mmCIF file of N, CA and C in Angstrom:
data_model
loop_
_atom_site.group_PDB
_atom_site.id
_atom_site.type_symbol
_atom_site.label_atom_id
_atom_site.label_comp_id
_atom_site.label_asym_id
_atom_site.label_seq_id
_atom_site.Cartn_x
_atom_site.Cartn_y
_atom_site.Cartn_z
ATOM 1 N N MET A 93 -21.266 3.869 -15.974
ATOM 2 C CA MET A 93 -19.981 4.186 -15.361
ATOM 3 C C MET A 93 -19.671 3.134 -14.300
ATOM 4 N N SER A 94 -18.447 2.658 -14.281
ATOM 5 C CA SER A 94 -18.068 1.649 -13.290
ATOM 6 C C SER A 94 -17.047 2.229 -12.320
ATOM 7 N N LEU A 95 -17.031 1.663 -11.147
ATOM 8 C CA LEU A 95 -16.117 2.102 -10.106
ATOM 9 C C LEU A 95 -14.803 1.346 -10.232
ATOM 10 N N GLN A 96 -13.713 2.077 -10.311
ATOM 11 C CA GLN A 96 -12.401 1.440 -10.342
ATOM 12 C C GLN A 96 -12.047 1.020 -8.920
ATOM 13 N N THR A 97 -11.772 -0.270 -8.731
ATOM 14 C CA THR A 97 -11.473 -0.786 -7.394
ATOM 15 C C THR A 97 -10.041 -1.275 -7.250
ATOM 16 N N GLU A 98 -9.311 -1.342 -8.355
ATOM 17 C CA GLU A 98 -7.908 -1.765 -8.314
ATOM 18 C C GLU A 98 -7.046 -0.734 -9.023
ATOM 19 N N PHE A 99 -5.873 -0.485 -8.430
ATOM 20 C CA PHE A 99 -4.989 0.557 -8.940
ATOM 21 C C PHE A 99 -3.577 0.013 -9.083
ATOM 22 N N PRO A 100 -3.062 -0.038 -10.316
ATOM 23 C CA PRO A 100 -1.675 -0.489 -10.506
ATOM 24 C C PRO A 100 -0.705 0.565 -10.003
ATOM 25 N N PHE A 101 0.458 0.109 -9.555
ATOM 26 C CA PHE A 101 1.485 1.035 -9.079
ATOM 27 C C PHE A 101 2.864 0.495 -9.420
ATOM 28 N N THR A 102 3.835 1.404 -9.374
ATOM 29 C CA THR A 102 5.243 1.058 -9.517
ATOM 30 C C THR A 102 5.980 1.705 -8.358
ATOM 31 N N LEU A 103 6.611 0.888 -7.535
ATOM 32 C CA LEU A 103 7.347 1.405 -6.382
ATOM 33 C C LEU A 103 8.579 2.187 -6.838
ATOM 34 N N PRO A 104 8.945 3.231 -6.120
ATOM 35 C CA PRO A 104 10.133 4.013 -6.489
ATOM 36 C C PRO A 104 11.420 3.181 -6.496
ATOM 37 N N LYS A 105 11.615 2.344 -5.500
ATOM 38 C CA LYS A 105 12.822 1.520 -5.426
ATOM 39 C C LYS A 105 12.499 0.059 -5.695
ATOM 40 N N GLY A 106 11.557 -0.504 -4.969
ATOM 41 C CA GLY A 106 11.143 -1.885 -5.168
ATOM 42 C C GLY A 106 11.445 -2.765 -3.971
ATOM 43 N N TYR A 107 10.698 -3.818 -3.872
ATOM 44 C CA TYR A 107 10.854 -4.810 -2.804
ATOM 45 C C TYR A 107 11.840 -5.874 -3.269
ATOM 46 N N VAL A 108 12.833 -6.162 -2.441
ATOM 47 C CA VAL A 108 13.809 -7.214 -2.739
ATOM 48 C C VAL A 108 13.467 -8.411 -1.861
ATOM 49 N N ASP A 109 13.110 -9.526 -2.502
ATOM 50 C CA ASP A 109 12.728 -10.704 -1.728
ATOM 51 C C ASP A 109 13.955 -11.463 -1.224
ATOM 52 N N GLU A 110 13.712 -12.575 -0.529
ATOM 53 C CA GLU A 110 14.797 -13.348 0.087
ATOM 54 C C GLU A 110 15.740 -13.974 -0.933
ATOM 55 N N HIS A 111 15.343 -14.024 -2.196
ATOM 56 C CA HIS A 111 16.206 -14.561 -3.264
ATOM 57 C C HIS A 111 16.949 -13.461 -4.014
ATOM 58 N N GLY A 112 16.718 -12.209 -3.600
ATOM 59 C CA GLY A 112 17.376 -11.088 -4.260
ATOM 60 C C GLY A 112 16.626 -10.557 -5.471
ATOM 61 N N THR A 113 15.419 -11.048 -5.717
ATOM 62 C CA THR A 113 14.613 -10.596 -6.850
ATOM 63 C C THR A 113 13.945 -9.269 -6.506
ATOM 64 N N LEU A 114 14.014 -8.341 -7.438
ATOM 65 C CA LEU A 114 13.418 -7.019 -7.264
ATOM 66 C C LEU A 114 12.000 -7.027 -7.828
ATOM 67 N N HIS A 115 11.052 -6.550 -7.029
ATOM 68 C CA HIS A 115 9.645 -6.456 -7.426
ATOM 69 C C HIS A 115 9.223 -5.002 -7.300
ATOM 70 N N ARG A 116 8.812 -4.390 -8.406
ATOM 71 C CA ARG A 116 8.445 -2.964 -8.363
ATOM 72 C C ARG A 116 6.979 -2.718 -8.677
ATOM 73 N N THR A 117 6.349 -3.541 -9.486
ATOM 74 C CA THR A 117 4.970 -3.280 -9.887
ATOM 75 C C THR A 117 4.001 -4.080 -9.028
ATOM 76 N N GLY A 118 2.830 -3.521 -8.860
ATOM 77 C CA GLY A 118 1.825 -4.214 -8.073
ATOM 78 C C GLY A 118 0.450 -3.613 -8.273
ATOM 79 N N ILE A 119 -0.477 -4.099 -7.452
ATOM 80 C CA ILE A 119 -1.858 -3.624 -7.498
ATOM 81 C C ILE A 119 -2.338 -3.415 -6.077
ATOM 82 N N MET A 120 -3.001 -2.284 -5.879
ATOM 83 C CA MET A 120 -3.656 -1.999 -4.610
ATOM 84 C C MET A 120 -5.152 -1.908 -4.883
ATOM 85 N N ARG A 121 -5.938 -2.543 -4.043
ATOM 86 C CA ARG A 121 -7.394 -2.454 -4.167
ATOM 87 C C ARG A 121 -7.926 -1.415 -3.188
ATOM 88 N N LEU A 122 -9.128 -0.949 -3.452
ATOM 89 C CA LEU A 122 -9.793 -0.049 -2.518
ATOM 90 C C LEU A 122 -9.970 -0.773 -1.185
ATOM 91 N N ALA A 123 -9.860 -0.048 -0.107
ATOM 92 C CA ALA A 123 -10.060 -0.625 1.224
ATOM 93 C C ALA A 123 -11.544 -0.664 1.552
ATOM 94 N N CYS A 124 -11.910 -1.624 2.376
ATOM 95 C CA CYS A 124 -13.270 -1.664 2.921
ATOM 96 C C CYS A 124 -13.163 -1.415 4.427
ATOM 97 N N ALA A 125 -14.275 -1.241 5.064
ATOM 98 C CA ALA A 125 -14.274 -0.932 6.492
ATOM 99 C C ALA A 125 -13.529 -2.011 7.280
ATOM 100 N N ARG A 126 -13.700 -3.253 6.901
ATOM 101 C CA ARG A 126 -13.043 -4.355 7.617
ATOM 102 C C ARG A 126 -11.519 -4.215 7.592
ATOM 103 N N ASP A 127 -10.971 -3.687 6.492
ATOM 104 C CA ASP A 127 -9.513 -3.512 6.393
ATOM 105 C C ASP A 127 -8.987 -2.556 7.450
ATOM 106 N N GLU A 128 -9.796 -1.610 7.864
ATOM 107 C CA GLU A 128 -9.390 -0.648 8.897
ATOM 108 C C GLU A 128 -9.717 -1.157 10.307
ATOM 109 N N ILE A 129 -10.761 -1.974 10.424
ATOM 110 C CA ILE A 129 -11.217 -2.451 11.735
ATOM 111 C C ILE A 129 -10.429 -3.661 12.231
ATOM 112 N N GLU A 130 -10.219 -4.645 11.379
ATOM 113 C CA GLU A 130 -9.557 -5.893 11.785
ATOM 114 C C GLU A 130 -8.192 -5.690 12.447
ATOM 115 N N PRO A 131 -7.343 -4.809 11.929
ATOM 116 C CA PRO A 131 -6.030 -4.632 12.572
ATOM 117 C C PRO A 131 -6.113 -4.196 14.038
ATOM 118 N N LEU A 132 -7.193 -3.543 14.420
ATOM 119 C CA LEU A 132 -7.324 -3.072 15.796
ATOM 120 C C LEU A 132 -7.398 -4.218 16.796
ATOM 121 N N ARG A 133 -7.724 -5.413 16.316
ATOM 122 C CA ARG A 133 -7.788 -6.605 17.174
ATOM 123 C C ARG A 133 -6.434 -7.298 17.316
ATOM 124 N N ASP A 134 -5.493 -6.910 16.492
ATOM 125 C CA ASP A 134 -4.176 -7.552 16.454
ATOM 126 C C ASP A 134 -3.314 -7.084 17.629
ATOM 127 N N GLY A 135 -2.673 -8.022 18.301
ATOM 128 C CA GLY A 135 -1.827 -7.697 19.447
ATOM 129 C C GLY A 135 -0.674 -6.780 19.107
ATOM 130 N N ARG A 136 -0.152 -6.873 17.883
ATOM 131 C CA ARG A 136 0.953 -6.005 17.473
ATOM 132 C C ARG A 136 0.513 -4.547 17.431
ATOM 133 N N VAL A 137 -0.743 -4.319 17.115
ATOM 134 C CA VAL A 137 -1.275 -2.954 17.075
ATOM 135 C C VAL A 137 -1.515 -2.449 18.491
ATOM 136 N N LYS A 138 -1.908 -3.349 19.374
ATOM 137 C CA LYS A 138 -2.118 -2.951 20.769
ATOM 138 C C LYS A 138 -0.795 -2.519 21.406
ATOM 139 N N GLU A 139 0.308 -3.138 20.988
ATOM 140 C CA GLU A 139 1.636 -2.749 21.475
ATOM 141 C C GLU A 139 2.136 -1.472 20.820
ATOM 142 N N ASN A 140 1.794 -1.298 19.532
ATOM 143 C CA ASN A 140 2.282 -0.155 18.753
ATOM 144 C C ASN A 140 1.224 0.198 17.712
ATOM 145 N N GLU A 141 0.477 1.264 17.942
ATOM 146 C CA GLU A 141 -0.624 1.647 17.055
ATOM 147 C C GLU A 141 -0.184 1.858 15.612
ATOM 148 N N ALA A 142 1.046 2.292 15.416
ATOM 149 C CA ALA A 142 1.547 2.551 14.062
ATOM 150 C C ALA A 142 1.583 1.282 13.213
ATOM 151 N N TYR A 143 1.613 0.118 13.864
ATOM 152 C CA TYR A 143 1.678 -1.148 13.126
ATOM 153 C C TYR A 143 0.394 -1.404 12.334
ATOM 154 N N ALA A 144 -0.687 -0.724 12.675
ATOM 155 C CA ALA A 144 -1.945 -0.892 11.940
ATOM 156 C C ALA A 144 -1.744 -0.604 10.452
ATOM 157 N N THR A 145 -0.919 0.371 10.143
ATOM 158 C CA THR A 145 -0.655 0.716 8.740
ATOM 159 C C THR A 145 -0.031 -0.457 7.999
ATOM 160 N N VAL A 146 0.883 -1.158 8.640
ATOM 161 C CA VAL A 146 1.528 -2.327 8.021
ATOM 162 C C VAL A 146 0.469 -3.379 7.697
ATOM 163 N N ILE A 147 -0.413 -3.638 8.638
ATOM 164 C CA ILE A 147 -1.442 -4.660 8.440
ATOM 165 C C ILE A 147 -2.415 -4.242 7.347
ATOM 166 N N VAL A 148 -2.836 -2.993 7.372
ATOM 167 C CA VAL A 148 -3.772 -2.513 6.350
ATOM 168 C C VAL A 148 -3.149 -2.642 4.957
ATOM 169 N N LEU A 149 -1.913 -2.208 4.804
ATOM 170 C CA LEU A 149 -1.263 -2.307 3.488
ATOM 171 C C LEU A 149 -1.115 -3.759 3.045
ATOM 172 N N ALA A 150 -0.812 -4.657 3.965
ATOM 173 C CA ALA A 150 -0.699 -6.079 3.609
ATOM 174 C C ALA A 150 -2.044 -6.631 3.132
ATOM 175 N N ARG A 151 -3.125 -6.058 3.600
ATOM 176 C CA ARG A 151 -4.462 -6.504 3.185
ATOM 177 C C ARG A 151 -4.856 -5.953 1.816
ATOM 178 N N VAL A 152 -4.478 -4.687 1.521
ATOM 179 C CA VAL A 152 -4.969 -4.049 0.289
ATOM 180 C C VAL A 152 -4.003 -4.150 -0.890
ATOM 181 N N VAL A 153 -2.734 -4.446 -0.646
ATOM 182 C CA VAL A 153 -1.810 -4.686 -1.764
ATOM 183 C C VAL A 153 -2.007 -6.144 -2.168
ATOM 184 N N THR A 154 -2.655 -6.333 -3.297
ATOM 185 C CA THR A 154 -3.029 -7.681 -3.717
ATOM 186 C C THR A 154 -1.981 -8.338 -4.605
ATOM 187 N N GLU A 155 -1.132 -7.536 -5.218
ATOM 188 C CA GLU A 155 -0.055 -8.067 -6.059
ATOM 189 C C GLU A 155 1.189 -7.219 -5.872
ATOM 190 N N LEU A 156 2.328 -7.890 -5.888
ATOM 191 C CA LEU A 156 3.620 -7.207 -5.856
ATOM 192 C C LEU A 156 4.604 -8.073 -6.622
ATOM 193 N N GLY A 157 4.813 -7.712 -7.891
ATOM 194 C CA GLY A 157 5.679 -8.513 -8.746
ATOM 195 C C GLY A 157 5.193 -9.947 -8.776
ATOM 196 N N THR A 158 6.131 -10.872 -8.557
ATOM 197 C CA THR A 158 5.780 -12.297 -8.565
ATOM 198 C C THR A 158 5.658 -12.871 -7.161
ATOM 199 N N VAL A 159 5.592 -12.009 -6.155
ATOM 200 C CA VAL A 159 5.417 -12.469 -4.776
ATOM 201 C C VAL A 159 4.072 -13.192 -4.692
ATOM 202 N N GLN A 160 4.094 -14.409 -4.157
ATOM 203 C CA GLN A 160 2.875 -15.222 -4.094
ATOM 204 C C GLN A 160 1.795 -14.604 -3.213
ATOM 205 N N GLN A 161 2.189 -14.109 -2.034
ATOM 206 C CA GLN A 161 1.233 -13.495 -1.121
ATOM 207 C C GLN A 161 1.915 -12.346 -0.395
ATOM 208 N N VAL A 162 1.297 -11.180 -0.453
ATOM 209 C CA VAL A 162 1.821 -10.019 0.261
ATOM 210 C C VAL A 162 1.400 -10.153 1.720
ATOM 211 N N THR A 163 2.381 -10.161 2.617
ATOM 212 C CA THR A 163 2.130 -10.331 4.048
ATOM 213 C C THR A 163 2.663 -9.119 4.809
ATOM 214 N N THR A 164 2.450 -9.109 6.114
ATOM 215 C CA THR A 164 3.010 -8.029 6.927
ATOM 216 C C THR A 164 4.536 -8.064 6.860
ATOM 217 N N LYS A 165 5.115 -9.254 6.751
ATOM 218 C CA LYS A 165 6.576 -9.354 6.634
ATOM 219 C C LYS A 165 7.048 -8.681 5.338
ATOM 220 N N THR A 166 6.293 -8.850 4.270
ATOM 221 C CA THR A 166 6.620 -8.192 3.000
ATOM 222 C C THR A 166 6.619 -6.677 3.185
ATOM 223 N N ILE A 167 5.551 -6.153 3.777
ATOM 224 C CA ILE A 167 5.428 -4.705 3.975
ATOM 225 C C ILE A 167 6.524 -4.200 4.903
ATOM 226 N N GLU A 168 6.835 -4.952 5.960
ATOM 227 C CA GLU A 168 7.903 -4.557 6.889
ATOM 228 C C GLU A 168 9.257 -4.470 6.202
ATOM 229 N N SER A 169 9.442 -5.253 5.142
ATOM 230 C CA SER A 169 10.733 -5.322 4.461
ATOM 231 C C SER A 169 10.903 -4.286 3.354
ATOM 232 N N LEU A 170 9.890 -3.473 3.117
ATOM 233 C CA LEU A 170 10.000 -2.437 2.086
ATOM 234 C C LEU A 170 10.982 -1.357 2.515
ATOM 235 N N PHE A 171 11.637 -0.755 1.541
ATOM 236 C CA PHE A 171 12.429 0.435 1.824
ATOM 237 C C PHE A 171 11.457 1.518 2.268
ATOM 238 N N ILE A 172 11.900 2.425 3.114
ATOM 239 C CA ILE A 172 11.010 3.430 3.687
ATOM 240 C C ILE A 172 10.368 4.302 2.608
ATOM 241 N N SER A 173 11.083 4.577 1.528
ATOM 242 C CA SER A 173 10.484 5.380 0.452
ATOM 243 C C SER A 173 9.324 4.638 -0.205
ATOM 244 N N ASP A 174 9.435 3.330 -0.327
ATOM 245 C CA ASP A 174 8.347 2.533 -0.912
ATOM 246 C C ASP A 174 7.177 2.407 0.056
ATOM 247 N N PHE A 175 7.471 2.267 1.334
ATOM 248 C CA PHE A 175 6.427 2.214 2.358
ATOM 249 C C PHE A 175 5.638 3.532 2.351
ATOM 250 N N GLY A 176 6.343 4.646 2.315
ATOM 251 C CA GLY A 176 5.694 5.953 2.247
ATOM 252 C C GLY A 176 4.876 6.117 0.981
ATOM 253 N N TYR A 177 5.400 5.614 -0.127
ATOM 254 C CA TYR A 177 4.695 5.680 -1.411
ATOM 255 C C TYR A 177 3.359 4.951 -1.309
ATOM 256 N N LEU A 178 3.369 3.743 -0.712
ATOM 257 C CA LEU A 178 2.132 2.980 -0.590
ATOM 258 C C LEU A 178 1.146 3.656 0.370
ATOM 259 N N GLN A 179 1.654 4.292 1.416
ATOM 260 C CA GLN A 179 0.776 5.041 2.312
ATOM 261 C C GLN A 179 0.101 6.186 1.556
ATOM 262 N N ASP A 180 0.875 6.910 0.753
ATOM 263 C CA ASP A 180 0.323 8.012 -0.039
ATOM 264 C C ASP A 180 -0.697 7.487 -1.052
ATOM 265 N N LEU A 181 -0.372 6.390 -1.733
ATOM 266 C CA LEU A 181 -1.289 5.808 -2.712
ATOM 267 C C LEU A 181 -2.595 5.403 -2.025
ATOM 268 N N TYR A 182 -2.493 4.807 -0.860
ATOM 269 C CA TYR A 182 -3.678 4.412 -0.090
ATOM 270 C C TYR A 182 -4.576 5.620 0.189
ATOM 271 N N ARG A 183 -3.965 6.721 0.627
ATOM 272 C CA ARG A 183 -4.741 7.933 0.913
ATOM 273 C C ARG A 183 -5.429 8.457 -0.345
ATOM 274 N N ILE A 184 -4.704 8.452 -1.452
ATOM 275 C CA ILE A 184 -5.256 8.993 -2.697
ATOM 276 C C ILE A 184 -6.422 8.144 -3.188
ATOM 277 N N VAL A 185 -6.247 6.831 -3.286
ATOM 278 C CA VAL A 185 -7.301 5.999 -3.878
ATOM 279 C C VAL A 185 -8.508 5.848 -2.963
ATOM 280 N N ASN A 186 -8.320 5.979 -1.657
ATOM 281 C CA ASN A 186 -9.441 5.785 -0.739
ATOM 282 C C ASN A 186 -10.112 7.070 -0.280
ATOM 283 N N PHE A 187 -9.394 8.189 -0.281
ATOM 284 C CA PHE A 187 -9.953 9.415 0.287
ATOM 285 C C PHE A 187 -9.961 10.600 -0.667
ATOM 286 N N GLN A 188 -9.356 10.458 -1.840
ATOM 287 C CA GLN A 188 -9.275 11.591 -2.767
ATOM 288 C C GLN A 188 -9.670 11.152 -4.160
ATOM 289 N N ASP A 189 -9.322 11.934 -5.140
ATOM 290 C CA ASP A 189 -9.657 11.638 -6.530
ATOM 291 C C ASP A 189 -8.501 10.884 -7.183
ATOM 292 N N PRO A 190 -8.667 9.580 -7.408
ATOM 293 C CA PRO A 190 -7.567 8.796 -7.977
ATOM 294 C C PRO A 190 -7.204 9.161 -9.414
ATOM 295 N N SER A 191 -7.987 10.016 -10.059
ATOM 296 C CA SER A 191 -7.659 10.386 -11.438
ATOM 297 C C SER A 191 -6.323 11.127 -11.519
ATOM 298 N N ILE A 192 -5.841 11.685 -10.397
ATOM 299 C CA ILE A 192 -4.541 12.362 -10.422
ATOM 300 C C ILE A 192 -3.415 11.380 -10.728
ATOM 301 N N LEU A 193 -3.645 10.104 -10.506
ATOM 302 C CA LEU A 193 -2.616 9.092 -10.762
ATOM 303 C C LEU A 193 -2.302 8.977 -12.247
ATOM 304 N N GLU A 194 -3.267 9.292 -13.089
ATOM 305 C CA GLU A 194 -3.095 9.169 -14.538
ATOM 306 C C GLU A 194 -2.011 10.095 -15.073
ATOM 307 N N ALA A 195 -1.773 11.204 -14.411
ATOM 308 C CA ALA A 195 -0.810 12.202 -14.893
ATOM 309 C C ALA A 195 0.612 11.936 -14.401
ATOM 310 N N LEU A 196 0.806 10.929 -13.564
ATOM 311 C CA LEU A 196 2.122 10.682 -12.978
ATOM 312 C C LEU A 196 2.869 9.561 -13.686
ATOM 313 N N GLU A 197 4.163 9.707 -13.751
ATOM 314 C CA GLU A 197 5.016 8.646 -14.270
ATOM 315 C C GLU A 197 5.073 7.525 -13.234
ATOM 316 N N PRO A 198 5.163 6.256 -13.661
ATOM 317 C CA PRO A 198 5.267 5.156 -12.699
ATOM 318 C C PRO A 198 6.444 5.351 -11.739
ATOM 319 N N GLY A 199 6.168 5.213 -10.455
ATOM 320 C CA GLY A 199 7.208 5.331 -9.439
ATOM 321 C C GLY A 199 7.558 6.753 -9.046
ATOM 322 N N ALA A 200 6.965 7.733 -9.732
ATOM 323 C CA ALA A 200 7.258 9.134 -9.415
ATOM 324 C C ALA A 200 6.593 9.500 -8.091
ATOM 325 N N PRO A 201 7.211 10.381 -7.328
ATOM 326 C CA PRO A 201 6.580 10.795 -6.067
ATOM 327 C C PRO A 201 5.285 11.549 -6.332
ATOM 328 N N PHE A 202 4.376 11.437 -5.389
ATOM 329 C CA PHE A 202 3.108 12.142 -5.498
ATOM 330 C C PHE A 202 3.315 13.594 -5.109
ATOM 331 N N PRO A 203 2.614 14.524 -5.772
ATOM 332 C CA PRO A 203 2.675 15.916 -5.342
ATOM 333 C C PRO A 203 2.157 16.009 -3.906
ATOM 334 N N ARG A 204 2.820 16.748 -3.050
ATOM 335 C CA ARG A 204 2.439 16.808 -1.634
ATOM 336 C C ARG A 204 0.990 17.236 -1.441
ATOM 337 N N THR A 205 0.477 18.107 -2.270
ATOM 338 C CA THR A 205 -0.912 18.552 -2.104
ATOM 339 C C THR A 205 -1.897 17.433 -2.389
ATOM 340 N N SER A 206 -1.498 16.417 -3.147
ATOM 341 C CA SER A 206 -2.421 15.354 -3.490
ATOM 342 C C SER A 206 -2.594 14.331 -2.378
ATOM 343 N N VAL A 207 -1.713 14.311 -1.390
ATOM 344 C CA VAL A 207 -1.823 13.290 -0.359
ATOM 345 C C VAL A 207 -2.255 13.858 0.988
ATOM 346 N N GLU A 208 -2.540 15.142 1.033
ATOM 347 C CA GLU A 208 -2.999 15.726 2.290
ATOM 348 C C GLU A 208 -4.467 15.376 2.477
ATOM 349 N N VAL A 209 -4.805 14.850 3.621
ATOM 350 C CA VAL A 209 -6.199 14.526 3.917
ATOM 351 C C VAL A 209 -6.721 15.599 4.856
ATOM 352 N N GLY A 210 -7.741 16.283 4.418
ATOM 353 C CA GLY A 210 -8.253 17.401 5.179
ATOM 354 C C GLY A 210 -9.446 17.105 6.027
#
């Protein structure tokens, strides 16, 4: 049995880049401890703790359409529904049973019970 470390996703709305291109599909990898620790050293997080989520997502989203590199600017530019979707996906793949993803249509919202961390 092998451990799945990458999870494909489809954003509900999609990221629109500076050229107007829509990017909806991507890949998120499992987070490691460093992904949660490193943002704490960032000055933007010291000013606003909520910014840690932006940095973490920029680290674990490894692909987003044809975007060459996913950065904090990319994550900041997401529509709020897509940002929330990636937060929920992060919780599911890192803290819960990712097999629930198999039953969902691409881009469909996650059932609220599946993203609660207890």
